[in-house]
């Protein structure tokens, strides 16, 4: 600004057009701002060139550090970071990189990075549903974190280890670990860690179906989830959901709805729309069980509205099923079918047979309500025809049970028997006493329809026994009443006793229809026994209760009418809301257009101020130079990364076969043999191509190399993900099988042998001999184990080649 002011004070007379220097000075004064911009651009170019030189130097240093494993650049850390970045994109590559990071960190005695690598490998194995590998890595991470006194990570890895033990159904081991962990977390005063331990204990009890114990653990965890940060609040919401699910299993509908509402409040505060939508769906289900249909419908519609805004097709499909059930209960069958059929189409698209079966059953129930039994039958039959191993047994049992009822009504007694008994067997196997009680009662109804009363009585008694085991008084009543009706002619005293018990229970739980049925049967029975006064008393009670039921039915119809009205209102509001959203979008588009027009006007105004075309060209040139410099640096950076990856790969691989080289093989095995006490199962295979020298002599080394590479490809494609295939030398390979017992190792070797024997390589057939050795044979070092496998290989060759031999003490060593 000082320079500009000075120029303004210069006498204007000196700026003449006859003098070139004076002309330049005038231009400088006029375009002072542009000159400042040029200066800044030149400065930026200088910085970029300096950065380019620095990047090039860093590239050189990085290349050197790739080869030298023991520099300060910590290549194991870089590998681990790369592995983490690929965790969700490419699990196989992530696993390979994490294993390499683990090997390097162990060689460098970097316990912290070794622990991190084990932890990542545990997560990857867990995501791949490899429980044993996940358990191994989480345990190793836990041991290392304990060794370096990282208590927070120790607790985290221990909790993950316990979680995997629960998945493996090793509940007692998991509980023991968590009990030992709890005092450490309490001593460290880590509230979240304490909560996670208690939550995991609760999960263990939940899986064991000890729901009251699970509730106790979850309730204790709530005391430690008080912080306001998002992680703690998310765990709080999940814990409320776990409590709701536990109460759901105990059929405590009020508590279920209460805790789902608590979870919804938390997820709403977090603005987690996916969890909000899914919780609204489960809350709608809870309210439906409480017969609060208006409230249930409101939650369901809200959930579906949120699902329209997010990408969660599976959650939306489940919400549609829930909405369909609510619509069915309030008599809106067309809407119910529309919702459930839409969900069914999604499940069909992704080939989710289990959910397809559930949706098909729901459509069957709708047609049953509509008394269109032919249509209902087709949907139940569809569920039954699905692959049995891919649907839940209770879904199959439901279809069988409902089809049995339809066949009973159609007087197809033989088919009804088959279906009902299949369902009954499933419920017995699952220890589902209440549904078992229902199925037994259906079988009793079938026998009664066939007038086989003794068989019917036996199954009604079984239905009653199942209901008592399940602790459900309503199911007891439903079994007792038809049982009493059949016993009325055989044993009237027992029949009266059963009916009075039904009357007592139905009054207790306030189920008026069952009370009415009991009054009716008692009236008939007492009349047949000649007890006219008692029969009249029951008749009066029956008439009075019928009036009450009629009044309640009218109220229920009013409730259903209100629910239908509310449904219509919600639909209209939804249409109005969608219309408003469209208008808002148009308004937003209009404002954005106005902003763009204003921006364009501003650009035009700025362009009008810039009249010197030479200055504009210079500025554009400088900007192009800057852009080129940035692109140059970026290209060098990408090339550097690519070169580093290639160097890493080449340093570990045999160039001909793409197998690991001998050095890497011994690195892996030395790592595994650090503590042989933890190697419960561990095998290696030594593989040698038979008469390979004859191939080279007959066809040339180029063809021999092709055969060698093709055999190596078969070896690598025939082993498990974590197994290691290395070229040991010449035509000899070594395969490491961590965690494999000798029987499995023999199977793998035999499988490879058969594949090689069955293959042809450029019309050349070769075979391989195999030697198998196991850690169970007391090898203390990798060299000893390899020597045992080599002796076994020699045995295969001495037996005529193309064989698999397992090392034995009786084998003589090679001469």
CSV table of N, CA and C in Angstrom, one decimal, residues 26-36:
chain,number,residue,atom,x,y,z
A,26,UNK,N,4.1,3.4,-15.8
A,26,UNK,CA,2.6,3.7,-15.8
A,26,UNK,C,1.9,2.4,-15.7
A,27,UNK,N,2.3,1.4,-16.5
A,27,UNK,CA,1.6,0.1,-16.5
A,27,UNK,C,1.7,-0.5,-15.1
A,28,UNK,N,2.9,-0.4,-14.5
A,28,UNK,CA,3.1,-0.9,-13.1
A,28,UNK,C,2.2,-0.3,-12.1
A,29,UNK,N,2.0,1.0,-12.3
A,29,UNK,CA,1.1,1.7,-11.3
A,29,UNK,C,-0.4,1.2,-11.6
A,30,UNK,N,-0.7,1.1,-12.8
A,30,UNK,CA,-2.1,0.8,-13.2
A,30,UNK,C,-2.5,-0.6,-12.7
A,31,UNK,N,-1.5,-1.6,-12.9
A,31,UNK,CA,-1.8,-3.0,-12.6
A,31,UNK,C,-1.0,-3.5,-11.4
A,32,UNK,N,-1.0,-2.6,-10.4
A,32,UNK,CA,-0.2,-3.0,-9.2
A,32,UNK,C,-0.8,-4.3,-8.6
A,33,UNK,N,-2.1,-4.5,-8.5
A,33,UNK,CA,-2.7,-5.7,-7.9
A,33,UNK,C,-2.3,-6.9,-8.7
A,34,UNK,N,-2.3,-6.8,-10.0
A,34,UNK,CA,-2.0,-8.0,-10.8
A,34,UNK,C,-0.5,-8.4,-10.6
A,35,UNK,N,0.3,-7.3,-10.5
A,35,UNK,CA,1.8,-7.6,-10.2
A,35,UNK,C,1.9,-8.3,-8.9
A,36,UNK,N,1.2,-7.9,-7.9
A,36,UNK,CA,1.2,-8.6,-6.6
A,36,UNK,C,0.8,-10.0,-6.7
